[in-house]
Every structure is written in C-alpha cells, then in structure tokens.
PDB file of C-alpha atoms in Angstrom:
ATOM      1  CA  LEU A   1     -17.002  41.372   0.156  1.00  0.00           C
ATOM      2  CA  LEU A   2     -19.601  38.650   0.964  1.00  0.00           C
ATOM      3  CA  ASP A   3     -22.239  41.004  -0.338  1.00  0.00           C
ATOM      4  CA  ALA A   4     -20.250  41.522  -3.681  1.00  0.00           C
ATOM      5  CA  VAL A   5     -19.767  37.718  -3.943  1.00  0.00           C
ATOM      6  CA  ASN A   6     -23.534  37.157  -3.677  1.00  0.00           C
ATOM      7  CA  ARG A   7     -24.410  39.919  -5.938  1.00  0.00           C
ATOM      8  CA  LEU A   8     -21.725  39.414  -8.828  1.00  0.00           C
ATOM      9  CA  LEU A   9     -20.589  35.913  -8.831  1.00  0.00           C
ATOM     10  CA  PRO A  10     -22.851  33.228 -10.589  1.00  0.00           C
ATOM     11  CA  SER A  11     -25.085  31.056  -8.545  1.00  0.00           C
ATOM     12  CA  PRO A  12     -23.906  27.384  -7.781  1.00  0.00           C
ATOM     13  CA  GLU A  13     -27.014  26.300  -9.434  1.00  0.00           C
ATOM     14  CA  GLU A  14     -25.739  27.463 -12.815  1.00  0.00           C
ATOM     15  CA  VAL A  15     -22.694  25.292 -12.610  1.00  0.00           C
ATOM     16  CA  GLU A  16     -22.979  21.742 -14.067  1.00  0.00           C
ATOM     17  CA  ASN A  17     -21.738  19.242 -11.351  1.00  0.00           C
ATOM     18  CA  LEU A  18     -20.632  15.972 -12.894  1.00  0.00           C
ATOM     19  CA  ALA A  19     -20.383  12.490 -11.721  1.00  0.00           C
ATOM     20  CA  VAL A  20     -19.928   9.083 -13.354  1.00  0.00           C
ATOM     21  CA  ASP A  21     -22.475   6.258 -13.239  1.00  0.00           C
ATOM     22  CA  LEU A  22     -20.461   3.161 -12.180  1.00  0.00           C
ATOM     23  CA  ASP A  23     -23.269   0.856 -13.461  1.00  0.00           C
ATOM     24  CA  GLN A  24     -23.080   2.336 -16.856  1.00  0.00           C
ATOM     25  CA  GLY A  25     -19.448   2.035 -17.707  1.00  0.00           C
ATOM     26  CA  GLU A  26     -18.513   5.388 -15.994  1.00  0.00           C
ATOM     27  CA  ARG A  27     -20.952   7.393 -18.100  1.00  0.00           C
ATOM     28  CA  VAL A  28     -20.811  11.061 -17.336  1.00  0.00           C
ATOM     29  CA  VAL A  29     -23.977  12.347 -15.699  1.00  0.00           C
ATOM     30  CA  ILE A  30     -25.081  15.668 -14.564  1.00  0.00           C
ATOM     31  CA  LEU A  31     -26.181  16.128 -10.882  1.00  0.00           C
ATOM     32  CA  SER A  32     -29.161  17.835  -9.728  1.00  0.00           C
ATOM     33  CA  SER A  33     -29.304  20.267  -6.711  1.00  0.00           C
ATOM     34  CA  ASN A  34     -32.869  18.797  -5.820  1.00  0.00           C
ATOM     35  CA  PRO A  35     -32.638  17.762  -2.222  1.00  0.00           C
ATOM     36  CA  ASP A  36     -35.300  14.918  -2.976  1.00  0.00           C
ATOM     37  CA  GLU A  37     -32.865  13.145  -5.312  1.00  0.00           C
ATOM     38  CA  PRO A  38     -30.559  10.381  -4.229  1.00  0.00           C
ATOM     39  CA  LEU A  39     -27.602  11.533  -2.262  1.00  0.00           C
ATOM     40  CA  VAL A  40     -24.309  12.276  -3.779  1.00  0.00           C
ATOM     41  CA  ALA A  41     -21.633  13.998  -1.496  1.00  0.00           C
ATOM     42  CA  LEU A  42     -17.890  14.476  -1.714  1.00  0.00           C
ATOM     43  CA  ALA A  43     -15.398  14.514   1.323  1.00  0.00           C
ATOM     44  CA  PHE A  44     -12.921  17.216   0.438  1.00  0.00           C
ATOM     45  CA  LYS A  45     -11.135  17.814   3.772  1.00  0.00           C
ATOM     46  CA  LEU A  46     -10.232  15.957   6.915  1.00  0.00           C
ATOM     47  CA  ASP A  47      -9.332  17.353  10.217  1.00  0.00           C
ATOM     48  CA  VAL A  48      -8.293  15.740  13.284  1.00  0.00           C
ATOM     49  CA  THR A  49      -9.750  17.168  16.545  1.00  0.00           C
ATOM     50  CA  ARG A  50      -9.912  16.152  20.217  1.00  0.00           C
ATOM     51  CA  TYR A  51     -13.236  14.622  19.404  1.00  0.00           C
ATOM     52  CA  GLY A  52     -11.893  12.408  16.613  1.00  0.00           C
ATOM     53  CA  GLN A  53     -11.672  12.813  12.777  1.00  0.00           C
ATOM     54  CA  LEU A  54     -13.812  15.520  11.349  1.00  0.00           C
ATOM     55  CA  THR A  55     -14.723  14.873   7.738  1.00  0.00           C
ATOM     56  CA  TYR A  56     -15.944  17.946   5.716  1.00  0.00           C
ATOM     57  CA  ILE A  57     -18.335  17.084   2.901  1.00  0.00           C
ATOM     58  CA  ARG A  58     -20.210  19.051   0.218  1.00  0.00           C
ATOM     59  CA  ILE A  59     -23.572  17.704  -0.755  1.00  0.00           C
ATOM     60  CA  TYR A  60     -24.015  17.934  -4.481  1.00  0.00           C
ATOM     61  CA  GLN A  61     -27.366  16.245  -4.766  1.00  0.00           C
ATOM     62  CA  GLY A  62     -29.936  14.953  -2.284  1.00  0.00           C
ATOM     63  CA  SER A  63     -29.763  15.358   1.468  1.00  0.00           C
ATOM     64  CA  ILE A  64     -28.153  13.807   4.522  1.00  0.00           C
ATOM     65  CA  GLY A  65     -29.543  13.599   8.131  1.00  0.00           C
ATOM     66  CA  LYS A  66     -28.463  12.392  11.526  1.00  0.00           C
ATOM     67  CA  GLY A  67     -29.099   8.675  11.824  1.00  0.00           C
ATOM     68  CA  ASP A  68     -28.917   8.095   7.901  1.00  0.00           C
ATOM     69  CA  GLU A  69     -26.970   5.300   6.628  1.00  0.00           C
ATOM     70  CA  ILE A  70     -24.593   6.154   3.779  1.00  0.00           C
ATOM     71  CA  ILE A  71     -22.072   4.335   1.730  1.00  0.00           C
ATOM     72  CA  ASN A  72     -18.401   5.060   0.843  1.00  0.00           C
ATOM     73  CA  VAL A  73     -18.206   4.356  -2.967  1.00  0.00           C
ATOM     74  CA  ARG A  74     -14.438   3.617  -2.746  1.00  0.00           C
ATOM     75  CA  ASP A  75     -14.620   0.699  -0.341  1.00  0.00           C
ATOM     76  CA  ARG A  76     -18.494   0.141  -0.298  1.00  0.00           C
ATOM     77  CA  LYS A  77     -18.535   0.440   3.639  1.00  0.00           C
ATOM     78  CA  ARG A  78     -21.756   1.441   5.206  1.00  0.00           C
ATOM     79  CA  ILE A  79     -21.608   4.368   7.668  1.00  0.00           C
ATOM     80  CA  LYS A  80     -24.350   5.435  10.148  1.00  0.00           C
ATOM     81  CA  VAL A  81     -24.313   9.277  10.358  1.00  0.00           C
ATOM     82  CA  GLY A  82     -23.813  10.164  14.081  1.00  0.00           C
ATOM     83  CA  ARG A  83     -23.042  13.735  14.694  1.00  0.00           C
ATOM     84  CA  LEU A  84     -23.746  16.284  11.857  1.00  0.00           C
ATOM     85  CA  VAL A  85     -22.404  19.860  12.395  1.00  0.00           C
ATOM     86  CA  ARG A  86     -22.262  23.124  10.343  1.00  0.00           C
ATOM     87  CA  MET A  87     -19.055  24.862  10.865  1.00  0.00           C
ATOM     88  CA  HIS A  88     -18.852  28.675  11.712  1.00  0.00           C
ATOM     89  CA  ALA A  89     -15.073  29.359  11.838  1.00  0.00           C
ATOM     90  CA  ASP A  90     -14.023  27.335  14.937  1.00  0.00           C
ATOM     91  CA  GLU A  91     -17.546  26.872  16.340  1.00  0.00           C
ATOM     92  CA  MET A  92     -19.830  23.965  15.622  1.00  0.00           C
ATOM     93  CA  GLU A  93     -23.558  24.067  15.208  1.00  0.00           C
ATOM     94  CA  ASP A  94     -25.341  20.724  15.587  1.00  0.00           C
ATOM     95  CA  ILE A  95     -28.042  20.083  12.929  1.00  0.00           C
ATOM     96  CA  THR A  96     -30.168  17.158  11.986  1.00  0.00           C
ATOM     97  CA  ARG A  97     -30.281  17.499   8.223  1.00  0.00           C
ATOM     98  CA  ALA A  98     -28.399  19.122   5.345  1.00  0.00           C
ATOM     99  CA  GLU A  99     -29.246  19.622   1.632  1.00  0.00           C
ATOM    100  CA  ALA A 100     -27.750  19.900  -1.711  1.00  0.00           C
ATOM    101  CA  GLY A 101     -25.423  22.907  -1.770  1.00  0.00           C
ATOM    102  CA  ASP A 102     -24.655  22.627   2.046  1.00  0.00           C
ATOM    103  CA  ILE A 103     -21.099  22.136   3.365  1.00  0.00           C
ATOM    104  CA  VAL A 104     -21.267  20.274   6.543  1.00  0.00           C
ATOM    105  CA  ALA A 105     -19.023  18.066   8.709  1.00  0.00           C
ATOM    106  CA  LEU A 106     -19.363  14.602  10.073  1.00  0.00           C
ATOM    107  CA  PHE A 107     -17.720  12.957  13.058  1.00  0.00           C
ATOM    108  CA  GLY A 108     -16.389   9.270  13.319  1.00  0.00           C
ATOM    109  CA  VAL A 109     -16.225   8.680   9.525  1.00  0.00           C
ATOM    110  CA  GLU A 110     -12.992   6.966   8.349  1.00  0.00           C
ATOM    111  CA  CYS A 111     -12.278   7.926   4.821  1.00  0.00           C
ATOM    112  CA  PHE A 112      -9.927   9.775   2.485  1.00  0.00           C
ATOM    113  CA  SER A 113     -10.108  13.243   0.814  1.00  0.00           C
ATOM    114  CA  GLY A 114     -11.955  12.802  -2.463  1.00  0.00           C
ATOM    115  CA  ASP A 115     -14.194   9.905  -1.315  1.00  0.00           C
ATOM    116  CA  THR A 116     -17.722   9.931  -2.580  1.00  0.00           C
ATOM    117  CA  PHE A 117     -20.762   9.127  -0.435  1.00  0.00           C
ATOM    118  CA  MET A 118     -24.115   7.991  -1.596  1.00  0.00           C
ATOM    119  CA  ASP A 119     -27.194   6.517   0.033  1.00  0.00           C
ATOM    120  CA  GLY A 120     -27.454   3.279  -2.095  1.00  0.00           C
ATOM    121  CA  ARG A 121     -30.165   4.450  -4.485  1.00  0.00           C
ATOM    122  CA  LEU A 122     -27.639   5.207  -7.149  1.00  0.00           C
ATOM    123  CA  ASN A 123     -24.012   4.018  -7.771  1.00  0.00           C
ATOM    124  CA  TYR A 124     -22.536   7.341  -8.693  1.00  0.00           C
ATOM    125  CA  SER A 125     -18.948   8.579  -8.024  1.00  0.00           C
ATOM    126  CA  MET A 126     -17.764  12.193  -8.344  1.00  0.00           C
ATOM    127  CA  THR A 127     -15.422  12.836 -11.248  1.00  0.00           C
ATOM    128  CA  PRO A 128     -11.798  12.342 -10.085  1.00  0.00           C
ATOM    129  CA  ILE A 129      -9.949  15.363  -8.695  1.00  0.00           C
ATOM    130  CA  PHE A 130      -6.906  16.359 -10.546  1.00  0.00           C
ATOM    131  CA  ILE A 131      -3.860  15.577  -8.316  1.00  0.00           C
ATOM    132  CA  PRO A 132      -0.547  17.001  -9.535  1.00  0.00           C
ATOM    133  CA  GLU A 133       2.646  14.993  -9.202  1.00  0.00           C
ATOM    134  CA  PRO A 134       4.927  16.028  -6.291  1.00  0.00           C
ATOM    135  CA  VAL A 135       7.644  18.417  -7.238  1.00  0.00           C
ATOM    136  CA  ILE A 136      10.122  17.881  -4.268  1.00  0.00           C
ATOM    137  CA  SER A 137      11.114  15.122  -1.943  1.00  0.00           C
ATOM    138  CA  LEU A 138      12.812  14.951   1.402  1.00  0.00           C
ATOM    139  CA  SER A 139      14.093  12.113   3.521  1.00  0.00           C
ATOM    140  CA  ILE A 140      12.731  12.082   7.158  1.00  0.00           C
ATOM    141  CA  SER A 141      14.047   9.947   9.983  1.00  0.00           C
ATOM    142  CA  PRO A 142      12.784   9.777  13.656  1.00  0.00           C
ATOM    143  CA  LYS A 143      15.376  10.910  16.222  1.00  0.00           C
ATOM    144  CA  ASP A 144      14.840   7.941  18.369  1.00  0.00           C
ATOM    145  CA  ASN A 145      12.888   4.619  18.481  1.00  0.00           C
ATOM    146  CA  ASN A 146      10.092   6.219  20.606  1.00  0.00           C
ATOM    147  CA  ALA A 147       9.424   8.605  17.830  1.00  0.00           C
ATOM    148  CA  ARG A 148       9.393   5.950  15.000  1.00  0.00           C
ATOM    149  CA  THR A 149       5.751   4.816  15.762  1.00  0.00           C
ATOM    150  CA  ARG A 150       4.454   8.455  16.080  1.00  0.00           C
ATOM    151  CA  VAL A 151       6.157   9.317  12.656  1.00  0.00           C
ATOM    152  CA  ALA A 152       4.416   6.339  11.050  1.00  0.00           C
ATOM    153  CA  LYS A 153       1.118   7.374  12.512  1.00  0.00           C
ATOM    154  CA  ALA A 154       1.456  10.995  11.464  1.00  0.00           C
ATOM    155  CA  LEU A 155       2.426  10.027   7.884  1.00  0.00           C
ATOM    156  CA  LYS A 156      -0.752   7.674   7.543  1.00  0.00           C
ATOM    157  CA  ARG A 157      -2.853  10.546   8.823  1.00  0.00           C
ATOM    158  CA  PHE A 158      -1.393  13.136   6.453  1.00  0.00           C
ATOM    159  CA  ILE A 159      -1.889  11.024   3.234  1.00  0.00           C
ATOM    160  CA  LYS A 160      -5.497  10.710   4.091  1.00  0.00           C
ATOM    161  CA  GLU A 161      -5.912  14.491   4.637  1.00  0.00           C
ATOM    162  CA  ASP A 162      -3.934  15.537   1.631  1.00  0.00           C
ATOM    163  CA  PRO A 163      -3.714  13.638  -1.620  1.00  0.00           C
ATOM    164  CA  THR A 164      -0.780  15.816  -2.847  1.00  0.00           C
ATOM    165  CA  PHE A 165       1.181  14.576   0.148  1.00  0.00           C
ATOM    166  CA  ARG A 166       2.958  11.328  -0.392  1.00  0.00           C
ATOM    167  CA  PHE A 167       5.546   8.998   1.284  1.00  0.00           C
ATOM    168  CA  HIS A 168       7.385   5.755   0.525  1.00  0.00           C
ATOM    169  CA  VAL A 169      10.301   3.705   1.751  1.00  0.00           C
ATOM    170  CA  ASP A 170      13.130   3.636  -0.737  1.00  0.00           C
ATOM    171  CA  ARG A 171      13.935  -0.004  -1.326  1.00  0.00           C
ATOM    172  CA  GLU A 172      17.627   0.549  -1.940  1.00  0.00           C
ATOM    173  CA  SER A 173      18.662   3.066   0.760  1.00  0.00           C
ATOM    174  CA  GLY A 174      15.962   2.138   3.310  1.00  0.00           C
ATOM    175  CA  GLU A 175      15.155   5.861   3.916  1.00  0.00           C
ATOM    176  CA  THR A 176      11.471   7.110   4.357  1.00  0.00           C
ATOM    177  CA  ILE A 177      10.868   9.688   1.643  1.00  0.00           C
ATOM    178  CA  ILE A 178       8.221  12.315   1.838  1.00  0.00           C
ATOM    179  CA  SER A 179       6.996  14.259  -1.272  1.00  0.00           C
ATOM    180  CA  GLY A 180       4.829  17.263  -1.891  1.00  0.00           C
ATOM    181  CA  MET A 181       4.160  20.459  -3.803  1.00  0.00           C
ATOM    182  CA  GLY A 182       7.015  22.437  -2.345  1.00  0.00           C
ATOM    183  CA  GLU A 183       9.584  22.920   0.386  1.00  0.00           C
ATOM    184  CA  LEU A 184       7.106  24.909   2.531  1.00  0.00           C
ATOM    185  CA  HIS A 185       4.413  22.163   2.057  1.00  0.00           C
ATOM    186  CA  LEU A 186       6.789  19.681   3.473  1.00  0.00           C
ATOM    187  CA  GLU A 187       8.040  21.926   6.261  1.00  0.00           C
ATOM    188  CA  ILE A 188       4.474  22.366   7.440  1.00  0.00           C
ATOM    189  CA  TYR A 189       3.955  18.715   7.790  1.00  0.00           C
ATOM    190  CA  ALA A 190       7.153  18.191   9.646  1.00  0.00           C
ATOM    191  CA  GLU A 191       6.123  20.913  12.040  1.00  0.00           C
ATOM    192  CA  ARG A 192       2.658  19.351  12.534  1.00  0.00           C
ATOM    193  CA  MET A 193       4.336  16.083  13.175  1.00  0.00           C
ATOM    194  CA  ARG A 194       6.149  17.576  16.107  1.00  0.00           C
ATOM    195  CA  ARG A 195       3.232  19.655  17.366  1.00  0.00           C
ATOM    196  CA  GLU A 196       0.384  17.275  16.924  1.00  0.00           C
ATOM    197  CA  PHE A 197       2.024  13.858  17.369  1.00  0.00           C
ATOM    198  CA  GLY A 198       5.049  14.776  19.452  1.00  0.00           C
ATOM    199  CA  ALA A 199       7.286  13.118  16.861  1.00  0.00           C
ATOM    200  CA  GLU A 200      10.693  14.542  16.611  1.00  0.00           C
ATOM    201  CA  ALA A 201      12.246  13.806  13.190  1.00  0.00           C
ATOM    202  CA  ASP A 202      15.079  15.144  10.972  1.00  0.00           C
ATOM    203  CA  THR A 203      14.567  15.957   7.400  1.00  0.00           C
ATOM    204  CA  GLY A 204      17.321  16.177   4.652  1.00  0.00           C
ATOM    205  CA  THR A 205      18.175  15.411   1.060  1.00  0.00           C
ATOM    206  CA  PRO A 206      17.414  11.815  -0.053  1.00  0.00           C
ATOM    207  CA  GLN A 207      20.413   9.646  -0.704  1.00  0.00           C
ATOM    208  CA  VAL A 208      21.194   8.902  -4.343  1.00  0.00           C
ATOM    209  CA  SER A 209      21.867   5.353  -5.452  1.00  0.00           C
ATOM    210  CA  TYR A 210      24.829   5.323  -7.719  1.00  0.00           C
ATOM    211  CA  ARG A 211      25.442   2.570 -10.201  1.00  0.00           C
ATOM    212  CA  GLU A 212      28.622   1.869 -12.079  1.00  0.00           C
ATOM    213  CA  ALA A 213      29.069   0.200 -15.537  1.00  0.00           C
ATOM    214  CA  ILE A 214      32.199  -1.616 -16.799  1.00  0.00           C
ATOM    215  CA  SER A 215      34.254   0.492 -19.115  1.00  0.00           C
ATOM    216  CA  ARG A 216      36.306  -2.061 -21.035  1.00  0.00           C
ATOM    217  CA  ARG A 217      36.375  -5.683 -21.955  1.00  0.00           C
ATOM    218  CA  ALA A 218      37.274  -8.190 -19.153  1.00  0.00           C
ATOM    219  CA  GLU A 219      37.828 -11.869 -19.379  1.00  0.00           C
ATOM    220  CA  PHE A 220      37.347 -14.247 -16.490  1.00  0.00           C
ATOM    221  CA  ASP A 221      38.105 -18.048 -15.948  1.00  0.00           C
ATOM    222  CA  TYR A 222      37.174 -19.549 -12.568  1.00  0.00           C
ATOM    223  CA  ILE A 223      37.143 -23.075 -11.151  1.00  0.00           C
ATOM    224  CA  HIS A 224      35.087 -23.804  -8.073  1.00  0.00           C
ATOM    225  CA  LYS A 225      36.134 -26.967  -6.112  1.00  0.00           C
ATOM    226  CA  LYS A 226      34.152 -28.846  -3.658  1.00  0.00           C
ATOM    227  CA  GLN A 227      35.850 -31.763  -1.847  1.00  0.00           C
ATOM    228  CA  THR A 228      33.480 -34.186  -0.085  1.00  0.00           C
ATOM    229  CA  GLY A 229      35.648 -37.316  -0.208  1.00  0.00           C
ATOM    230  CA  GLY A 230      36.814 -39.327  -3.031  1.00  0.00           C
ATOM    231  CA  LYS A 231      37.466 -37.444  -6.296  1.00  0.00           C
ATOM    232  CA  GLY A 232      35.494 -34.450  -5.236  1.00  0.00           C
ATOM    233  CA  GLN A 233      33.544 -32.100  -7.628  1.00  0.00           C
ATOM    234  CA  PHE A 234      34.418 -29.021  -9.419  1.00  0.00           C
ATOM    235  CA  GLY A 235      32.701 -26.584 -11.663  1.00  0.00           C
ATOM    236  CA  ARG A 236      34.341 -24.209 -14.258  1.00  0.00           C
ATOM    237  CA  VAL A 237      33.007 -20.950 -15.852  1.00  0.00           C
ATOM    238  CA  ALA A 238      34.840 -18.877 -18.383  1.00  0.00           C
ATOM    239  CA  GLY A 239      33.789 -15.982 -20.534  1.00  0.00           C
ATOM    240  CA  PHE A 240      34.143 -12.235 -20.894  1.00  0.00           C
ATOM    241  CA  MET A 241      32.244  -9.090 -20.181  1.00  0.00           C
ATOM    242  CA  GLU A 242      32.320  -5.918 -22.365  1.00  0.00           C
ATOM    243  CA  PRO A 243      30.410  -2.598 -22.361  1.00  0.00           C
ATOM    244  CA  SER A 244      27.546  -2.196 -24.820  1.00  0.00           C
ATOM    245  CA  GLU A 245      27.208   0.810 -27.110  1.00  0.00           C
ATOM    246  CA  ASP A 246      25.875   4.047 -25.668  1.00  0.00           C
ATOM    247  CA  GLY A 247      22.022   4.083 -25.504  1.00  0.00           C
ATOM    248  CA  VAL A 248      21.636   0.351 -26.101  1.00  0.00           C
ATOM    249  CA  TYR A 249      20.155  -1.844 -23.428  1.00  0.00           C
ATOM    250  CA  ASP A 250      19.947  -5.516 -24.156  1.00  0.00           C
ATOM    251  CA  PHE A 251      18.833  -7.734 -21.271  1.00  0.00           C
ATOM    252  CA  VAL A 252      19.776 -11.338 -21.445  1.00  0.00           C
TER     253      VAL A 252
END
C-alpha cells in the first residue's frame, strides 16, 4: 500500500500550501518547501503522555532544531524547543533537526490545535482550518464534588486537543453542556474523562428552558404603601398588558 501511495499519488511538493501575511493585511502567500526559508509550521494534534503534552506539528516551510526559539503566532509567546522527536507508531526517535515536509513532535509546548509557529523572520499564519459547527449536545454532571475539579480539567484539555469539541455552562439551567460531531464523539470523550482523569460523570439530555407569553389582555392597578411615620408614602401603578400579533416583536 505504501509503495502504491509513493508511486501513484502526487508529490507534496506539487501542492500549493497557503498562508496569510499578517503584516500585509492577511494577503495570501504561497509557502516554499525550501528548508532555508523562514519557519512556518502548524500544530495539528495534541496528545497527553506521562511525559507531558506532546504537540504534533507539520513543517510547511523552513526548518526547526533542538534549542531553537520559535513563536506562537496566536499569543506571540516565545518557546524554546527542548525535546524534538519523530514518531514511529508508539515509539519515539529523538532528532536534532527537522525540515519542510517533516511531521515531528515537540514536548512541553502549551498551545491549541491549529496554532501556527514561526521563527520571527516572517509574520505568517496558516490559513484557518474549517471547523464545522457541532451537531449534538449533551449535559454532563460530576457524580460527586471530588470529580468536579477533574471534569473541569478534562474539558479544558479536550478543547485544546480537538477544535470540534466544545463546552459551555448554560446560564439559565446552570448545566455544563458538551457539544461535538456526533453521539459517539461525545461518548469517547466521556470515556476518556473516566479513564485518563478518573472523573466519574453522568451525561444526559440538556434541559430546555420554556418561556410562556400572555394569551389575553390583563389590567392591573396596584398601590404600594410605605409607612415610616407621619403621613407615610405610597406609589400607584396602573395599566394593562396584552399579547402582540404573531411574529411581531416590539421591545419597549
């Protein structure tokens, strides 16, 4: 199969890899696979190991070496490359330098999937990755207070790894809602939460907040009295409320 891929599929050098020049109003530029050009690399996968966060990057232009200083375009943080490895299944090969076209991994780099790295000679960012909107949501609640902190830690980790996974707290119901690309997608993260973080949590259908509108005209006349000595004070309000026409929303 790999021989057929090598023989029949087009070379990566034939594909135009695009970035945007942030100093030129996000003008689209074509990247070169020349390792002598300024570095442009993309973090496309994050993995948590017993050694810490492992960040997979693809180098589109230039090169990166152990001890180099690179910049995360998103937050402009400078990062010194410590351990640089090439992955062979679950085995790691320590290397000192990687060039355009290589897929390698870095240790100890705090970032998100989709972040662009450069060496400072250019101010480029890779073109944004299309991230589809979630298609399903579930509520998730820790089984006890001990699991609450672990669930929060797991959710923060998962959104860094996977941009299609999202969570928020519903302002009306107070529920924590997780959203993703399908029921299986969310079940996998719920299982990872239990296996990797020891966080036991229940998932279910999110609560729906119902709102009721008035159905007929209603009049009101109210007097509020406040007795503080002497004659006292009072306030009166009178009026009516009635439903508006269907499809009409007039905010007063």
